[in-house]
PDB file of C-alpha atoms in Angstrom:
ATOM      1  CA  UNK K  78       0.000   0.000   0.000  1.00 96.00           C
ATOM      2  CA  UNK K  79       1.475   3.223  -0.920  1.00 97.00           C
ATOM      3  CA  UNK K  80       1.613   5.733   1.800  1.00 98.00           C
ATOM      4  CA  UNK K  81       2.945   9.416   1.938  1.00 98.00           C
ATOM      5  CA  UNK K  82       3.406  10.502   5.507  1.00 98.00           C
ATOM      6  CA  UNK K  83       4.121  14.734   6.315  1.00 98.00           C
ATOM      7  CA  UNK K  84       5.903  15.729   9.226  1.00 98.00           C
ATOM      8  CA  UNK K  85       7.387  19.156  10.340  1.00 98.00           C
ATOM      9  CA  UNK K  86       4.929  21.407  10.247  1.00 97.00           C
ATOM     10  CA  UNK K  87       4.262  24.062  13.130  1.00 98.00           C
ATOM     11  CA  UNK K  88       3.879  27.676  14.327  1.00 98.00           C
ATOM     12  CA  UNK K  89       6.946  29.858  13.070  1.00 98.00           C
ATOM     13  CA  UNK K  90       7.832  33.056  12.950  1.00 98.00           C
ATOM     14  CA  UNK K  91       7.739  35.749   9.995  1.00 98.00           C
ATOM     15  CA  UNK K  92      11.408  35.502   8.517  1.00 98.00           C
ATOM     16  CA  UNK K  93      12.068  31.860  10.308  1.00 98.00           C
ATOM     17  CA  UNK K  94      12.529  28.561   8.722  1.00 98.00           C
ATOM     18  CA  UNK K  95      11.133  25.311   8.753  1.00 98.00           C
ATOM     19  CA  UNK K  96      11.880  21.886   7.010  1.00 98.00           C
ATOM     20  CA  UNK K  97       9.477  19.409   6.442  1.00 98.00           C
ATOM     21  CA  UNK K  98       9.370  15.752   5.736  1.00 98.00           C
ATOM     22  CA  UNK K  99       7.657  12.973   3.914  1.00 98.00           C
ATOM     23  CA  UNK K 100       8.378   9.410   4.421  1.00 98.00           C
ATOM     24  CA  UNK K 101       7.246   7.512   1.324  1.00 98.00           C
ATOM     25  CA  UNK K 102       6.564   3.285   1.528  1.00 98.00           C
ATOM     26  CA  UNK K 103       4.603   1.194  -0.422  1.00 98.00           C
ATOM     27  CA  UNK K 104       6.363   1.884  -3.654  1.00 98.00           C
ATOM     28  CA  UNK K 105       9.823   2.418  -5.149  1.00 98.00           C
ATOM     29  CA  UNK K 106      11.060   5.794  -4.112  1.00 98.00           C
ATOM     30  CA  UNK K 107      13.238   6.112  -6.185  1.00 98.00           C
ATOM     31  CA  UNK K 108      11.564   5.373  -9.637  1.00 98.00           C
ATOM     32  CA  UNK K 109       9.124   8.889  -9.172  1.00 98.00           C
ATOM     33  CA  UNK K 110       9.110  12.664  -9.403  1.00 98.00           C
ATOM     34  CA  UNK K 111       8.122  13.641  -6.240  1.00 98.00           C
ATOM     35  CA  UNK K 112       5.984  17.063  -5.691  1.00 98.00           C
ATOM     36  CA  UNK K 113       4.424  19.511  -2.656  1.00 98.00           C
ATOM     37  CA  UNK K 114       1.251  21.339  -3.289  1.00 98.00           C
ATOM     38  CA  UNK K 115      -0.287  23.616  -0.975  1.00 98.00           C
ATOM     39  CA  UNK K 116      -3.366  24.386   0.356  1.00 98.00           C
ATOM     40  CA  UNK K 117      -4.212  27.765   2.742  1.00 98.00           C
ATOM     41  CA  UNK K 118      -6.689  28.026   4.898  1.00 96.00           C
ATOM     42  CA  UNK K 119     -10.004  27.935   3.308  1.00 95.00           C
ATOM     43  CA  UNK K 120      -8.577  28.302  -0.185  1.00 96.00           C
ATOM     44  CA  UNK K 121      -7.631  26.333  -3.838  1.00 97.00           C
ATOM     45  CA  UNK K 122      -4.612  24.300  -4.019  1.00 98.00           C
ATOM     46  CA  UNK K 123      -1.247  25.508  -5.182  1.00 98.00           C
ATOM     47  CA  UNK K 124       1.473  23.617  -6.504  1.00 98.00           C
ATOM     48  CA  UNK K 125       5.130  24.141  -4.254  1.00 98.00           C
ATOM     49  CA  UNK K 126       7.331  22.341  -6.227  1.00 98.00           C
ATOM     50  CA  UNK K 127       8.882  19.179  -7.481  1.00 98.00           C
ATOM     51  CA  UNK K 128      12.059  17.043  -8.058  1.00 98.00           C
ATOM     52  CA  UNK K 129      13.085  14.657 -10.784  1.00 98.00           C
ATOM     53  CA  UNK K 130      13.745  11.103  -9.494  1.00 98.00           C
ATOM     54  CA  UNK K 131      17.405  11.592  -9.145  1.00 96.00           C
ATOM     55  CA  UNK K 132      17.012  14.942  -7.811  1.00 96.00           C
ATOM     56  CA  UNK K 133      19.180  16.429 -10.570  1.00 97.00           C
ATOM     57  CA  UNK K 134      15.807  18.920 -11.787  1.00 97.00           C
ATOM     58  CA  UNK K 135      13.946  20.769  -9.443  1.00 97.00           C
ATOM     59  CA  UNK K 136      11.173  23.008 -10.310  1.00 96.00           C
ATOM     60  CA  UNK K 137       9.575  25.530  -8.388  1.00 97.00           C
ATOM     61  CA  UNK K 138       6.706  27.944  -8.224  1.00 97.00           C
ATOM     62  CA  UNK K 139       7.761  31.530  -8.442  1.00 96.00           C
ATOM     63  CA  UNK K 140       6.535  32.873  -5.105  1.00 96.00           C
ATOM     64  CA  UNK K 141       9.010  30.703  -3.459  1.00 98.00           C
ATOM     65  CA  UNK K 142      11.978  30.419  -6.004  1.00 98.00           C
ATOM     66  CA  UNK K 143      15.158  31.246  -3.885  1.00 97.00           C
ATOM     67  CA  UNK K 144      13.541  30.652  -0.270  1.00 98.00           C
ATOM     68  CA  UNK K 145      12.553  26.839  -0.631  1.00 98.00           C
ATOM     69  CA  UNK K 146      14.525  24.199  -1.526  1.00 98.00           C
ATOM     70  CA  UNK K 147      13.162  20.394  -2.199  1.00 98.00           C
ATOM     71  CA  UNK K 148      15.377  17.875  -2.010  1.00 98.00           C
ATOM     72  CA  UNK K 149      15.013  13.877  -1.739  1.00 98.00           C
ATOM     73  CA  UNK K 150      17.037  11.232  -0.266  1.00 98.00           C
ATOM     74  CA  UNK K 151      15.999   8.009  -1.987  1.00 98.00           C
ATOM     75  CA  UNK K 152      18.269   5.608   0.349  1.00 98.00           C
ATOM     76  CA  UNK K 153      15.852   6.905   2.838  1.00 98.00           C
ATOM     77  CA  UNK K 154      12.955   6.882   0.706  1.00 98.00           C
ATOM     78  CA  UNK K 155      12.017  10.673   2.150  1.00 98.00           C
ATOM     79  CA  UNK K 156      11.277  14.020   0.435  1.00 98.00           C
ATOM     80  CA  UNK K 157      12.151  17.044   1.944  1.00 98.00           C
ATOM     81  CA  UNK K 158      10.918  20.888   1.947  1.00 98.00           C
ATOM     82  CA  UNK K 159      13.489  23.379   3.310  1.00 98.00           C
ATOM     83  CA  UNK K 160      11.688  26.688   3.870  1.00 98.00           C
ATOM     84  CA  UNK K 161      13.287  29.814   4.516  1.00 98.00           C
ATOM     85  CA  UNK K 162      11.796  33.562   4.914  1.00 98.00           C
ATOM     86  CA  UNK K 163       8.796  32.718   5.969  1.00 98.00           C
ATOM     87  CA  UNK K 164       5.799  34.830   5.421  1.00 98.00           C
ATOM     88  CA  UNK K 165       2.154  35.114   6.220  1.00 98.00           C
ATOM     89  CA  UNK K 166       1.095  33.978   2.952  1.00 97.00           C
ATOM     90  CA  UNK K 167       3.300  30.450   3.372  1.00 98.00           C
ATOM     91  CA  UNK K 168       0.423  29.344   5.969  1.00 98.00           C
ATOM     92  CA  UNK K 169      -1.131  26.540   5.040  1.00 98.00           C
ATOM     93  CA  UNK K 170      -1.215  22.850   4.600  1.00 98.00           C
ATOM     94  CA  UNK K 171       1.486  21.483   2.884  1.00 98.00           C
ATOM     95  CA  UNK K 172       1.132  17.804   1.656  1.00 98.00           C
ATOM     96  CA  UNK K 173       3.379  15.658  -0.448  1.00 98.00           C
ATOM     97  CA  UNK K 174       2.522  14.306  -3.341  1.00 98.00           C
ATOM     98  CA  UNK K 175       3.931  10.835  -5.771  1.00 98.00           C
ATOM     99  CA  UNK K 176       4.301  12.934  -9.358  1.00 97.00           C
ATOM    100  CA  UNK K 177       5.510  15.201 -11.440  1.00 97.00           C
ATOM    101  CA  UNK K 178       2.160  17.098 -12.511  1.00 96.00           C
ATOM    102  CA  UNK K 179      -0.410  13.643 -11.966  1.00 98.00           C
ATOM    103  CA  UNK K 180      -0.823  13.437  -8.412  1.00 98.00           C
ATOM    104  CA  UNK K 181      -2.502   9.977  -7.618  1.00 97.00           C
ATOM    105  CA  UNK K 182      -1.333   9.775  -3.913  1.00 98.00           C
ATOM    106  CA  UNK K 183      -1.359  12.544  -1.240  1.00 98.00           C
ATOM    107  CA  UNK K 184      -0.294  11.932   2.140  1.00 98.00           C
ATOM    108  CA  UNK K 185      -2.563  13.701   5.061  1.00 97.00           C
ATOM    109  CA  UNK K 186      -0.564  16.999   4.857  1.00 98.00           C
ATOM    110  CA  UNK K 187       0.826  18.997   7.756  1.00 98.00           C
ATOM    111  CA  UNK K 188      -0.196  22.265   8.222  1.00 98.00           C
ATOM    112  CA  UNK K 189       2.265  24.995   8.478  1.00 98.00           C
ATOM    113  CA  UNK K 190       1.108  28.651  10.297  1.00 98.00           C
ATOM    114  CA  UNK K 191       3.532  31.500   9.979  1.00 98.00           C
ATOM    115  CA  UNK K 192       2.464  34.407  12.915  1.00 97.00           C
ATOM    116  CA  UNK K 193       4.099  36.692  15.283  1.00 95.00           C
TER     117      UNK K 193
ATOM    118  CA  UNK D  71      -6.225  34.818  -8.841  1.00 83.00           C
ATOM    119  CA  UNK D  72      -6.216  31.161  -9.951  1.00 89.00           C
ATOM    120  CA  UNK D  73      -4.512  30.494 -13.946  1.00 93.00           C
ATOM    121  CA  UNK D  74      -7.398  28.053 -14.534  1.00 97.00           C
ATOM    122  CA  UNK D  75     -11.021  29.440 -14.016  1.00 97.00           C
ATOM    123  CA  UNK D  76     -13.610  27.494 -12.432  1.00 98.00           C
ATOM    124  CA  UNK D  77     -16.994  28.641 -11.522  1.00 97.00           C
ATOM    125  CA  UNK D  78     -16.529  28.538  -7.657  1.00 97.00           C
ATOM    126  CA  UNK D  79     -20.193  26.718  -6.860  1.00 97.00           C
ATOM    127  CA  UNK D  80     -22.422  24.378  -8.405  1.00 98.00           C
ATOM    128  CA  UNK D  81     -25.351  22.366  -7.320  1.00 97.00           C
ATOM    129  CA  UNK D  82     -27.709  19.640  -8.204  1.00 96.00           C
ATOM    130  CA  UNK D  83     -29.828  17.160  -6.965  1.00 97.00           C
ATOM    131  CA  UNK D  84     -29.301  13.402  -6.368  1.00 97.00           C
ATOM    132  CA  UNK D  85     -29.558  11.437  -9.455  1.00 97.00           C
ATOM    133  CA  UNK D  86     -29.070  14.672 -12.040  1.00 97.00           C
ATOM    134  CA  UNK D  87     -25.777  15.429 -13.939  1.00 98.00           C
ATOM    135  CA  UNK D  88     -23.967  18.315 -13.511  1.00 98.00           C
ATOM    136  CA  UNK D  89     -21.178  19.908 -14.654  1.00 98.00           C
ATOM    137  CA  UNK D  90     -17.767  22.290 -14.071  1.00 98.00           C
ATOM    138  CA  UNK D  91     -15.833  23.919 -16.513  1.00 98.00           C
ATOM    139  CA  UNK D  92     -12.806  24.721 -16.466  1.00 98.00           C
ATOM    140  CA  UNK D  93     -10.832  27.377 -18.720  1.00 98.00           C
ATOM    141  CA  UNK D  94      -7.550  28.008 -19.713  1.00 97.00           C
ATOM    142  CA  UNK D  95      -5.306  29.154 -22.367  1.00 97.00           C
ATOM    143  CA  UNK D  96      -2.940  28.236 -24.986  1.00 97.00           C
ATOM    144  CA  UNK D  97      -0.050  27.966 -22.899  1.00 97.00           C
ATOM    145  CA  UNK D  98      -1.831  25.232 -20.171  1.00 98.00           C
ATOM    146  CA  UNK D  99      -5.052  23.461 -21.205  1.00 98.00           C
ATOM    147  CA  UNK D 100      -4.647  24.105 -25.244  1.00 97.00           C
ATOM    148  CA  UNK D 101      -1.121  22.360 -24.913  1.00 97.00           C
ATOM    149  CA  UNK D 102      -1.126  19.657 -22.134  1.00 98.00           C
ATOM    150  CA  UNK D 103      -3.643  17.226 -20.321  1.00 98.00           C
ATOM    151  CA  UNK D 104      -5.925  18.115 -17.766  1.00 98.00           C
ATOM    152  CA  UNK D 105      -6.425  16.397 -14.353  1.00 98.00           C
ATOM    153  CA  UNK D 106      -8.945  16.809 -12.070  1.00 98.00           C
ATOM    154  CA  UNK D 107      -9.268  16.137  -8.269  1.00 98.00           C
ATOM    155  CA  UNK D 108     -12.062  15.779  -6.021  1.00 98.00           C
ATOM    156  CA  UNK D 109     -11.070  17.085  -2.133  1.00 98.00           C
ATOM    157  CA  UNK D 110     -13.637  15.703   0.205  1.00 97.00           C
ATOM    158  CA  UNK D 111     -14.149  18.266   3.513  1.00 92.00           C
ATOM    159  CA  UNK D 112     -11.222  17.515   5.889  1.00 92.00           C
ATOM    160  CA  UNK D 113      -9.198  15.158   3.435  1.00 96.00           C
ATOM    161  CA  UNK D 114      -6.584  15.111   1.141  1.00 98.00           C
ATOM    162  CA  UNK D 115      -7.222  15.298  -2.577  1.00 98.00           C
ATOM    163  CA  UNK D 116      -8.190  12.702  -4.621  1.00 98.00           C
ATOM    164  CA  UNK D 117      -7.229  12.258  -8.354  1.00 98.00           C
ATOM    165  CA  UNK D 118     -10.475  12.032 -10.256  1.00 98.00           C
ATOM    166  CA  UNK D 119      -9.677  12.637 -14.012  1.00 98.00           C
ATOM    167  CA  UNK D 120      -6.125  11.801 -15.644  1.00 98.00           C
ATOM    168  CA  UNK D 121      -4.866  13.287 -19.228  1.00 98.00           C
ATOM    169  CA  UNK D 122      -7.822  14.744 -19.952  1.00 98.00           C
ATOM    170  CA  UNK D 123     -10.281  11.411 -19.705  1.00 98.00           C
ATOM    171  CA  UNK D 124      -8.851   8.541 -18.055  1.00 98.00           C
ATOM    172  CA  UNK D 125     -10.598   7.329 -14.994  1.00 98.00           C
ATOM    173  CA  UNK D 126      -7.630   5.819 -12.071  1.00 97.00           C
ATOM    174  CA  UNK D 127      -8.722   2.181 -11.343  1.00 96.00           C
ATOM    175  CA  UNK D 128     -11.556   2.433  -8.436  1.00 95.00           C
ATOM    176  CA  UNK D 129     -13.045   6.208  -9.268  1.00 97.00           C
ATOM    177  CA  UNK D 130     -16.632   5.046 -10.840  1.00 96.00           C
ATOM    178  CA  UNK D 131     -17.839   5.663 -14.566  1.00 96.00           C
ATOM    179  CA  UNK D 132     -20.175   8.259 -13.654  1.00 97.00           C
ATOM    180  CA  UNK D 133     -17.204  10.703 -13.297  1.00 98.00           C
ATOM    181  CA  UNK D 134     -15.846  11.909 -16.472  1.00 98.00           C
ATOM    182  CA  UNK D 135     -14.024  14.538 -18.359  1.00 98.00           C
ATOM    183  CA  UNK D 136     -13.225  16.146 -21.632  1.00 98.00           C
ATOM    184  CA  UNK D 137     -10.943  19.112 -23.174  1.00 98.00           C
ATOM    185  CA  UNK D 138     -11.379  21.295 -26.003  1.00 96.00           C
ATOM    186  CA  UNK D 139      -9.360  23.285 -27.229  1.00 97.00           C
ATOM    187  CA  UNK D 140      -8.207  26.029 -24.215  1.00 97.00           C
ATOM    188  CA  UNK D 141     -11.399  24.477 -21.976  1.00 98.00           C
ATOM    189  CA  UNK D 142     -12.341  21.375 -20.099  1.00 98.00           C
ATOM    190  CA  UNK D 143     -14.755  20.138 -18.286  1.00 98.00           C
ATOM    191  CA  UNK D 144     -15.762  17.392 -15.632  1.00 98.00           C
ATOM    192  CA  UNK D 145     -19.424  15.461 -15.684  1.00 98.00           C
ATOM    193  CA  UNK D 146     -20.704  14.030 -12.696  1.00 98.00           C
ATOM    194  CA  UNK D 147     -24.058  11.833 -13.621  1.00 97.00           C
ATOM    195  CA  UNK D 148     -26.071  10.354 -11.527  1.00 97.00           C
ATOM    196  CA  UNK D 149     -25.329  12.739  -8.613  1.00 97.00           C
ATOM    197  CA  UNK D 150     -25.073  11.276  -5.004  1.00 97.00           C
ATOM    198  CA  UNK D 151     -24.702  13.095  -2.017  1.00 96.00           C
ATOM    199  CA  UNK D 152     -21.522  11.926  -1.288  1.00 96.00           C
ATOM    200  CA  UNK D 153     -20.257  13.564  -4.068  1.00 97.00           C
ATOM    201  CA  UNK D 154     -20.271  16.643  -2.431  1.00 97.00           C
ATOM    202  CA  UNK D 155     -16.775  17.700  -2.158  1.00 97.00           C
ATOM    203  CA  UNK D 156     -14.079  20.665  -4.029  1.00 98.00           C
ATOM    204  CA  UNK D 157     -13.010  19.970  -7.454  1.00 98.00           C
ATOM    205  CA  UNK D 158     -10.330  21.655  -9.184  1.00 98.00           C
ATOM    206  CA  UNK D 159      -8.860  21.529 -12.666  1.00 98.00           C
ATOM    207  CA  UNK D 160      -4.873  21.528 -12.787  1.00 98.00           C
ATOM    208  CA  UNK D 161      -2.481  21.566 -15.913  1.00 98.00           C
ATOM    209  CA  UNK D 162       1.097  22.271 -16.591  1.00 97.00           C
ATOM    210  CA  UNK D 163       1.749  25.341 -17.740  1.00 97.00           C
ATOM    211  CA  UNK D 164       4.498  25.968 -20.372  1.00 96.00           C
ATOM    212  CA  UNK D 165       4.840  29.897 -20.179  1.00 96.00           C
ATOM    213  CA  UNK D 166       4.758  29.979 -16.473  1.00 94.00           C
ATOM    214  CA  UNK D 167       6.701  26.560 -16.148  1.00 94.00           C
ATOM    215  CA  UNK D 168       4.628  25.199 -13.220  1.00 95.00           C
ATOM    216  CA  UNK D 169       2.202  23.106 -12.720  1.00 97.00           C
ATOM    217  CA  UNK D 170      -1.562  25.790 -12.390  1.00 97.00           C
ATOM    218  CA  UNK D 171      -4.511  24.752 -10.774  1.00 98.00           C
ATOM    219  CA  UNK D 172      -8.191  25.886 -10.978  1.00 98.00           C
ATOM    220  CA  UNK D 173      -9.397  28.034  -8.142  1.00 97.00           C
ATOM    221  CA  UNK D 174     -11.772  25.203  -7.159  1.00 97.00           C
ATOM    222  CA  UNK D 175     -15.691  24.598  -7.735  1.00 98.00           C
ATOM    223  CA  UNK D 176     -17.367  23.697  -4.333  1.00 98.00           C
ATOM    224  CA  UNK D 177     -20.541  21.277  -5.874  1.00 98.00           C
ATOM    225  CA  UNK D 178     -23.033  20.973  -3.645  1.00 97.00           C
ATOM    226  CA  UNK D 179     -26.062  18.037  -3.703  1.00 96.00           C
ATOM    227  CA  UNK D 180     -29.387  19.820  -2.281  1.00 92.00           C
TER     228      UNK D 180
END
């Protein structure tokens, strides 16, 4: 059974960082792109980014180009999301996703609020 | 400001078919496949619809979708009520290179 399991999320300050997790099983790791898509509160989703299986392409959407980085380590079969700068408009839930633009698992997501 | 445009409600009753569009432009839905997802309240999303019209193994026939040209859309017959749930649209963009989703259509079953 394939299962995508978030961790890291949490309360963080405007201009702080955060890195979060997502433990992948039930499938080979290391054969998929691997994305994060976003979802704030009460609103559509929004696609983070996402990493090539080798991790040598990484794509990103432009509100967070040069403050996130996603990386992957497939001996570990985990994806990561390193966020830096954090701002009021990064709140939301962040879930991880098997893909590169067809997402056809999610994990549960872990919700990430950025306040003072 | 979503890239894709969905009407943000629609309704129906149980047993009718209903629809939601979704609109883009040459650069997303006029040059790549569409997926849609269904987001039950609380949950993760769910993929629905695959390039364009392809139904993932366990989502049932009464779902399905289409594209033409810069527009697609997703048909829902034989409306239940636990099809009540967000749907959104998504499709890779080429001029914006990123993946764009539809702002969501919240479908209610009265």
């Amino acid at each position: 059974e394939v299962q995508l399991v978030e961790s890291g999320g949490g309360l963080v300050q405007p201009g702080g960082s955060l890195r979060l997790s997502c433990a992948a099983s039930g499938f080979i790791f290391s054969s998929y792109w691997m994305s994060w898509v976003r979802q704030a509160p009460g609103k559509g989703l929004e696609w983070v980014a996402h990493i090539k299986q080798d991790g040598s392409e990484k794509y990103y959407v432009d509100s967070v180009k040069g403050r996130f980085t996603i990386s992957r380590d497939n001996a570990k079969n985990s994806l990561y999301l390193q966020m830096h700068s954090l701002r009021a408009e990064d709140t939301a839930v962040y879930y991880c996703a098997r893909g590169r633009t067809t997402f056809e698992y999610w994990g549960q997501g872990t919700l990430v609020t950025v306040s003072s | 400001q979503s890239v894709l445009t969905q009407p943000p409600s629609a309704s129906g009753t149980p047993g009718q078919r209903v629809t939601i569009s979704c609109s883009g432009s040459s650069s997303n839905i006029g040059s790549n496949t569409v997926n849609w997802y269904q987001q039950l309240p609380g949950t993760a999303p769910k993929l629905l619809i695959y390039n364009n019209n392809q139904r993932p193994s366990g989502v049932p026939d009464r779902f399905s979708g289409s594209k033409s040209g810069t527009s697609a859309s997703l048909a829902i017959s034989g409306l239940q009520s636990e099809d009540e749930a967000d749907y959104y649209c998504a499709a890779w963009d080429d001029s914006l290179n990123g993946l764009v989703f539809g702002g969501g259509t919240k479908l209610t079953v009265l």
